[in-house]
Short mmCIF file of C-alpha atoms and ligand atoms in Angstrom, two decimals:
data_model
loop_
_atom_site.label_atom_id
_atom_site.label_comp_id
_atom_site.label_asym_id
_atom_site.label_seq_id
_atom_site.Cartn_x
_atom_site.Cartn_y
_atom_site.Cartn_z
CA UNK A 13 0.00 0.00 0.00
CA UNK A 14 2.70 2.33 -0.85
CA UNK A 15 0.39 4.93 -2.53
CA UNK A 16 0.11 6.94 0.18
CA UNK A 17 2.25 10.05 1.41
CA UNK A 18 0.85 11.01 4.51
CA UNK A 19 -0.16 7.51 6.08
CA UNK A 20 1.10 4.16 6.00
CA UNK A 21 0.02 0.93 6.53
CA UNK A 22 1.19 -2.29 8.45
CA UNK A 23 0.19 -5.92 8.47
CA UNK A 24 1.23 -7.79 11.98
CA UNK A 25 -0.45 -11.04 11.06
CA UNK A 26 -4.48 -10.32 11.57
CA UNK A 27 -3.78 -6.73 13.15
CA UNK A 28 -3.30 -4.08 10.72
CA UNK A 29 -1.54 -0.69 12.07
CA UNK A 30 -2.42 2.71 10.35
CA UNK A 31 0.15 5.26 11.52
CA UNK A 32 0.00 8.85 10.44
CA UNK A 33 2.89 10.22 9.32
CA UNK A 34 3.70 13.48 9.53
CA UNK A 35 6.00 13.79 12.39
CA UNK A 36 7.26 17.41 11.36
CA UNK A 37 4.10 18.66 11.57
CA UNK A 38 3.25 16.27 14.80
CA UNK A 39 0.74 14.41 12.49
CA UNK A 40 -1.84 17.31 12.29
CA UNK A 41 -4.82 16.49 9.58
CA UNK A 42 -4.46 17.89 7.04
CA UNK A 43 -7.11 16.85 3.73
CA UNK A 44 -4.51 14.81 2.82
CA UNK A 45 -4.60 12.78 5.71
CA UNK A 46 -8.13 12.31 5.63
CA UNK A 47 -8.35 11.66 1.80
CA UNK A 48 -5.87 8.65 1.92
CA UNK A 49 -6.93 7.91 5.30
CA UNK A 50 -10.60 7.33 3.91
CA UNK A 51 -9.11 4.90 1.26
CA UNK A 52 -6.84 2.98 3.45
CA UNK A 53 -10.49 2.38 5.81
CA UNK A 54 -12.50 1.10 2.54
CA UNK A 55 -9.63 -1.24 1.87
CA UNK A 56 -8.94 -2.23 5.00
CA UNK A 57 -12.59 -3.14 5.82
CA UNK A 58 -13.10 -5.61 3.01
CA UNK A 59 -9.37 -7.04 3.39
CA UNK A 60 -10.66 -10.48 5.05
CA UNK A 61 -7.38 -11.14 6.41
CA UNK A 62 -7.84 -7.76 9.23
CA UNK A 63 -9.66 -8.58 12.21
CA UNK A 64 -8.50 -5.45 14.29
CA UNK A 65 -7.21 -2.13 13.37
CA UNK A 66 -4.58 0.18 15.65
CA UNK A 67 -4.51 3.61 14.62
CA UNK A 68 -1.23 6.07 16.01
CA UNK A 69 0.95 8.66 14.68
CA UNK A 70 4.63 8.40 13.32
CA UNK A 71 7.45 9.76 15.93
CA UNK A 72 8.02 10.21 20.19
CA UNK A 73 5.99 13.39 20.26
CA UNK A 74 2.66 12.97 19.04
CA UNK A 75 -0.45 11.31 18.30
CA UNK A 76 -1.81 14.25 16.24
CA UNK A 77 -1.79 17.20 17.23
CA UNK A 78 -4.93 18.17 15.82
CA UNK A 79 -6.64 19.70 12.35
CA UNK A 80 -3.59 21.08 10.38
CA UNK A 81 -4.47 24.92 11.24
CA UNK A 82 -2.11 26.09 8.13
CA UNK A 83 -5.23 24.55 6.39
CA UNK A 84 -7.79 26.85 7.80
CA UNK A 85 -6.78 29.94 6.43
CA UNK A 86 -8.49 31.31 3.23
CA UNK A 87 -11.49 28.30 3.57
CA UNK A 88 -14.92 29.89 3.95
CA UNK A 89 -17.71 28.45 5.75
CA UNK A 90 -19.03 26.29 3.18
CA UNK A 91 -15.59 24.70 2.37
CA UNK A 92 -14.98 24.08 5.75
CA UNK A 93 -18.44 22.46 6.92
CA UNK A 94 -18.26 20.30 3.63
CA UNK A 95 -14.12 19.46 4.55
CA UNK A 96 -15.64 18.06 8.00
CA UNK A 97 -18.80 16.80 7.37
CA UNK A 98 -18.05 14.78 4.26
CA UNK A 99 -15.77 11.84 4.23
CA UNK A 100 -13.87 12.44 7.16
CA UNK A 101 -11.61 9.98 8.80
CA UNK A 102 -13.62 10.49 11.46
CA UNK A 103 -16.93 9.32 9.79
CA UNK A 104 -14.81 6.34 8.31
CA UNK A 105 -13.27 5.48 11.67
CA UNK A 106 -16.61 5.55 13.46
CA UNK A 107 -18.71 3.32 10.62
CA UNK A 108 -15.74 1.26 10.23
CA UNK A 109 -17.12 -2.51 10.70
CA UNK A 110 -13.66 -3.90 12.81
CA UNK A 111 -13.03 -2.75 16.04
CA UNK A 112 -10.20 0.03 16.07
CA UNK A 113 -7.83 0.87 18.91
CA UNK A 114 -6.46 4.55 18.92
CA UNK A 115 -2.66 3.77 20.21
CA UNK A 116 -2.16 7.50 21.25
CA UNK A 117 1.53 8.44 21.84
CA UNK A 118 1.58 11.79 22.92
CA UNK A 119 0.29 14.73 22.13
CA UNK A 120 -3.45 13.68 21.52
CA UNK A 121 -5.58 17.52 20.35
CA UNK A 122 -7.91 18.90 18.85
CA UNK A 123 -8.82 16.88 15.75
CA UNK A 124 -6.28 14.17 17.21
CA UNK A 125 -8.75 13.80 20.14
CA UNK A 126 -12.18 14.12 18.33
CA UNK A 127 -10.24 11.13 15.90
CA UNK A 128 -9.15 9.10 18.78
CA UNK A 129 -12.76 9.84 20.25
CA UNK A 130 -13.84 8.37 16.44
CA UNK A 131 -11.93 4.82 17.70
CA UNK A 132 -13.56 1.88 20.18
CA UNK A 133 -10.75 1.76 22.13
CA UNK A 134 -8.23 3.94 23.20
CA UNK A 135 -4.56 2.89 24.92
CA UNK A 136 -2.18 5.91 25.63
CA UNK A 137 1.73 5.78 27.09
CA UNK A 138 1.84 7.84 30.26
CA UNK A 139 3.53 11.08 28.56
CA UNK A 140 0.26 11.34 26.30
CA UNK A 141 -1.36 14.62 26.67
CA UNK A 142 -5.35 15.35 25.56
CA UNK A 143 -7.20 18.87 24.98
CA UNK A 144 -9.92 20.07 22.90
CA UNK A 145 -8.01 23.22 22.39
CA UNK A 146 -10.14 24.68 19.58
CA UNK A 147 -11.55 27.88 22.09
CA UNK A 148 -7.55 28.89 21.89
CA UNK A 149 -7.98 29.83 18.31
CA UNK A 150 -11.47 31.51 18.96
CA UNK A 151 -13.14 28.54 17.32
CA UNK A 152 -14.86 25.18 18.18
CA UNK A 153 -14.85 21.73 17.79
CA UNK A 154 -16.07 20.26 14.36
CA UNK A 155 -15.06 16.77 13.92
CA UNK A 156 -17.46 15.22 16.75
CA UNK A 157 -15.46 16.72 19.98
CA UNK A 158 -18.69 18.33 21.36
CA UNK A 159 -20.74 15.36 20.84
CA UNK A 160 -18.30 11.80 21.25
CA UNK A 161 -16.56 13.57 23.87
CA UNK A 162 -19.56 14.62 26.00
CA UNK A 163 -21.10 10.79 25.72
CA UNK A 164 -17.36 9.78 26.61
CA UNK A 165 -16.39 11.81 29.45
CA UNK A 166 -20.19 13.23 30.60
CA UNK A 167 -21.08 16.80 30.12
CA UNK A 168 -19.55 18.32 33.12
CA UNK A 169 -16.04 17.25 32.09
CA UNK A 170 -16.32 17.15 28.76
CA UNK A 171 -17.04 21.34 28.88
CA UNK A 172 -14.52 21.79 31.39
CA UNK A 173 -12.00 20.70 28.55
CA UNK A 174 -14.07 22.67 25.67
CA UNK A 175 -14.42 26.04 27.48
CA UNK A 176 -10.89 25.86 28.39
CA UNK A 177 -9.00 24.25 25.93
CA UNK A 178 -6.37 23.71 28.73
CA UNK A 179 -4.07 19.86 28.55
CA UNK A 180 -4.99 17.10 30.60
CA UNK A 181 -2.65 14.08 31.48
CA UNK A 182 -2.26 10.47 31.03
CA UNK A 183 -3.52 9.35 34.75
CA UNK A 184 -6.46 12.47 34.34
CA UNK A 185 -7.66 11.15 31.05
CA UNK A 186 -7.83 7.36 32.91
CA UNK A 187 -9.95 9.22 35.64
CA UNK A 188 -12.24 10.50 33.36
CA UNK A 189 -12.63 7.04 30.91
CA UNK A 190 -11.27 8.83 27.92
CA UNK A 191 -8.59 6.17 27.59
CA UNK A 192 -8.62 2.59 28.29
CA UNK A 193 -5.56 2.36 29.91
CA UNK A 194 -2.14 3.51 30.35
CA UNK A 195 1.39 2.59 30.13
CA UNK A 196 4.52 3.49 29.93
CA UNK A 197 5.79 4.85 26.35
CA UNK A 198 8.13 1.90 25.83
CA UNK A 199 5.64 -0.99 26.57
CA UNK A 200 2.63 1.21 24.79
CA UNK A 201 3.27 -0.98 21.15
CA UNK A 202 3.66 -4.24 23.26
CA UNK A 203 0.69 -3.89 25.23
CA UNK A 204 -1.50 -2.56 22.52
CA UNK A 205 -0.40 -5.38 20.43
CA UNK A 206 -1.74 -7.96 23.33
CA UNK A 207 -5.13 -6.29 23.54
CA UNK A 208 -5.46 -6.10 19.55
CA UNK A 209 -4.82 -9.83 18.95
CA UNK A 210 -6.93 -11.02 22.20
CA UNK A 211 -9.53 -9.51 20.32
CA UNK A 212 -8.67 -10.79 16.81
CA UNK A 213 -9.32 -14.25 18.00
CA UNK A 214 -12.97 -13.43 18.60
CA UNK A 215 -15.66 -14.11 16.33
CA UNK A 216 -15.42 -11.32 13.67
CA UNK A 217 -19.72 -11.20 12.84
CA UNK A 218 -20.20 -10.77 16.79
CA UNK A 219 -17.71 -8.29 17.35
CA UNK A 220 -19.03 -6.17 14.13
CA UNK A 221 -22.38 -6.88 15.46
CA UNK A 222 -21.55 -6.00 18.82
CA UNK A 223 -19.80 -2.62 18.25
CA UNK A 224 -23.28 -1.34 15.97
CA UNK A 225 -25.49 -2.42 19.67
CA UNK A 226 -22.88 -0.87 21.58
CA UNK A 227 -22.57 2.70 19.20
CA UNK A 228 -26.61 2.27 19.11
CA UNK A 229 -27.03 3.17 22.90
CA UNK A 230 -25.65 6.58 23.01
CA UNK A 231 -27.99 7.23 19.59
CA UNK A 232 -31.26 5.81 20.60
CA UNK A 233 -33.77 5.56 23.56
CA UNK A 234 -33.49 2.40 25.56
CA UNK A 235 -36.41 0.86 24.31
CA UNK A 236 -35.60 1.33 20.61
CA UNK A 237 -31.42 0.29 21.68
CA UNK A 238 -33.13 -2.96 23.56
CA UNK A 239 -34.79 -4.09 20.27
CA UNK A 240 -31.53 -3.33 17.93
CA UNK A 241 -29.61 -5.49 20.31
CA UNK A 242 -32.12 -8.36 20.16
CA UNK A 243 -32.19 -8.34 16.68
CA UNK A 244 -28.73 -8.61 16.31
CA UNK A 245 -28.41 -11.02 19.14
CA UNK A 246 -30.65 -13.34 16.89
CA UNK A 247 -28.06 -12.40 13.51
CA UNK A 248 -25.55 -14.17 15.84
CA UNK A 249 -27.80 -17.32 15.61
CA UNK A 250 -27.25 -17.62 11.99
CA UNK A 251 -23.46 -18.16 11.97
CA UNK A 252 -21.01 -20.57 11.58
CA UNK A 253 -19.05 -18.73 14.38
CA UNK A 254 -22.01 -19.30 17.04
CA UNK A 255 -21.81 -23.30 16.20
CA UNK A 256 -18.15 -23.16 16.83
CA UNK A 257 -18.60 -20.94 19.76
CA UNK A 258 -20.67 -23.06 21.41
CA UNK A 259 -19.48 -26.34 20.31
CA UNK A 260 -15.32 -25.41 21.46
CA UNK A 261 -17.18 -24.47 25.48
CA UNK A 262 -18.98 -27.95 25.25
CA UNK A 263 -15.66 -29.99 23.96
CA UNK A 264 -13.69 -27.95 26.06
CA UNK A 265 -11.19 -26.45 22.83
CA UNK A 266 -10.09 -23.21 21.92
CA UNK A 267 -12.60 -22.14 19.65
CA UNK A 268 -11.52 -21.29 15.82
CA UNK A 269 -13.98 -18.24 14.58
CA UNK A 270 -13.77 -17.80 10.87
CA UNK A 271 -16.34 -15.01 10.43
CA UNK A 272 -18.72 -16.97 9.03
N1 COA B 324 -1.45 22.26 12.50
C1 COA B 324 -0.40 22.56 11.72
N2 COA B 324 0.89 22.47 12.12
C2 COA B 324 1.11 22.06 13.39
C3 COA B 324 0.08 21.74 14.27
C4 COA B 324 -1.26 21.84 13.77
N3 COA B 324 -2.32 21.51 14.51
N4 COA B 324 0.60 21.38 15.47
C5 COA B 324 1.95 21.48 15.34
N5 COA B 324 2.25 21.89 14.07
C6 COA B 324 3.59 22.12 13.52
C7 COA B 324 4.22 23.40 14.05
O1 COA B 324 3.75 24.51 13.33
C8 COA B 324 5.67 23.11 13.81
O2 COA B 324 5.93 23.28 12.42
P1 COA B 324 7.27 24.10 11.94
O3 COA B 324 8.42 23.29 12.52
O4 COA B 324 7.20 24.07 10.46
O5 COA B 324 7.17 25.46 12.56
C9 COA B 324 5.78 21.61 14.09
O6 COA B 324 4.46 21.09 13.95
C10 COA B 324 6.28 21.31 15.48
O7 COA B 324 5.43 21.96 16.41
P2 COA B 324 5.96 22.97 17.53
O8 COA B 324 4.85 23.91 17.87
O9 COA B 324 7.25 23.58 17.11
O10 COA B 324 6.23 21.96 18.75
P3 COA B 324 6.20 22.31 20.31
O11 COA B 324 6.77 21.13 21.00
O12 COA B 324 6.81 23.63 20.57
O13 COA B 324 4.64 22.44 20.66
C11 COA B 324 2.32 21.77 20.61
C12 COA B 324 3.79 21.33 20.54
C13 COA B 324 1.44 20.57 20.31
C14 COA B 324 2.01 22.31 22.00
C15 COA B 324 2.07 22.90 19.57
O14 COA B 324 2.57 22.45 18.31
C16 COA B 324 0.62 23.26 19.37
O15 COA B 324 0.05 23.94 20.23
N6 COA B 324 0.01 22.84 18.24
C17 COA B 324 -1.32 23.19 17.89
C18 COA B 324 -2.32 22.39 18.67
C19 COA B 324 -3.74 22.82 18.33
O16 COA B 324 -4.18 23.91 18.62
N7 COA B 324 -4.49 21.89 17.70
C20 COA B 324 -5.87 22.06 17.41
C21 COA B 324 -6.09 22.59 16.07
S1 COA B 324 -7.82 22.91 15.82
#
């Protein structure tokens, strides 16, 4: 997948890495980014042999360090709303069927946050630092920081780090259950390895199936998110995965899923 400039891609056997790689300019997203990062998603999502997907940023320093602001100047309103409402990385992250880990390395802002916000999962290495430090440069969050952040993190906190735009740490962002977990910066890969190929072994239909129930309950009412999860409960029914599920417990076996 050497077509890209700004992004590149990794195979580690069913785990496939997506680093973004602008280190000079700490990763910031620039259209770019998103444009190749859009066509890496649709690729990756239909390449059978990816069960998980890790997204981080090339370098020691950063994650991403948020929307590239160099790109900003000279857009008017229009081009802007249609450069964030269209097809985003963040839209492709968020509908993408695998379950994605952000591995966040760093300096974790702005866009970096609302993208790592965009993930399932999100593992940091104890110097990672997170804001939402649009207000700064007398804007506001556009790429889902008001809204995935406040469903994350609960209102209270969540406009505590809007209004201010001030850092938080590692051990802070733990607190508040914007990351996972944490560790330190030399055993982040390792770790975040572990936790993607635990998961790879699962059944790929359920986890799919259990990430749309899962996204469903901060969109719906309960009622309406109780009868999306029992109908997809009863998908799980129709798989080969279920019968080998079930049948590995009863023979006591490691199962095999094949997402089937
Ligand atoms: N957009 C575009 N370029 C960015 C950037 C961004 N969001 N964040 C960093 N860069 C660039 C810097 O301009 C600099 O480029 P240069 O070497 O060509 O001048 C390079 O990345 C390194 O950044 P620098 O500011 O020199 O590093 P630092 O260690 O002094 O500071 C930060 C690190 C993260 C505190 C600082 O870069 C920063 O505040 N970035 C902007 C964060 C932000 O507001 N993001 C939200 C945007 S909506």
């Amino acid at each position: 997948m050497s077509e890209f400039e700004t992004i590149s891609i990794e195979k580690r056997g069913r785990v496939a890495i997506l680093t973004i790689d602008r280190p000079e300019k700490l990763n910031a997203l620039n259209s770019a980014v998103h444009r190749e990062g859009v066509a890496a998603l649709d690729m990756l999502k239909n390449d059978e042999s990816v069960r998980v997907l890790v997204i981080t940023g090339s370098g020691e320093k950063a994650f991403i360090a948020g929307a590239d602001i160099s790109e900003f100047e000279g857009k008017t309103p229009v081009s802007q709303r249609a450069t964030f409402f269209d097809r985003t990385l963040f839209n492709s992250i968020d509908s993408f069927p695998k379950p994605v880990i952000a591995m966040v390395n760093g300096f974790c802002l702005g866009g970096g946050n609302e993208l790592a916000l965009a993930c399932d999962l999100r593992i940091c290495s104890e110097n990672a630092r997170f804001s939402q430090p649009e207000i700064n440069l007398g804007i506001m969050p556009g790429g889902g920081g008001t809204q995935r952040l406040t469903r994350l993190i609960g209102e209270g906190r969540a406009m505590e780090m809007i209004l201010l735009g001030d850092m938080i740490g590692a051990e802070d962002a733990l607190r508040f259950g914007l990351v996972n977990h944490v560790y330190p910066a030399d055993q982040l890969e390792a770790e975040t390895m572990k936790l993607a190929e635990k998961i790879a072994d699962k059944a790929p239909i359920a986890l799919q199936l259990c990430k749309e129930a899962v996204k469903f309950a901060s969109r719906s009412d309960l009622d309406e998110g109780l009868r999306r999860e029992v109908d997809l409960f009863a998908i799980c029914f129709s798989t080969e995965d279920k019968k080998e599920g079930v049948s590995a417990f009863l023979e006591k076996r490691k199962p095999e899923f094949k997402g089937r």
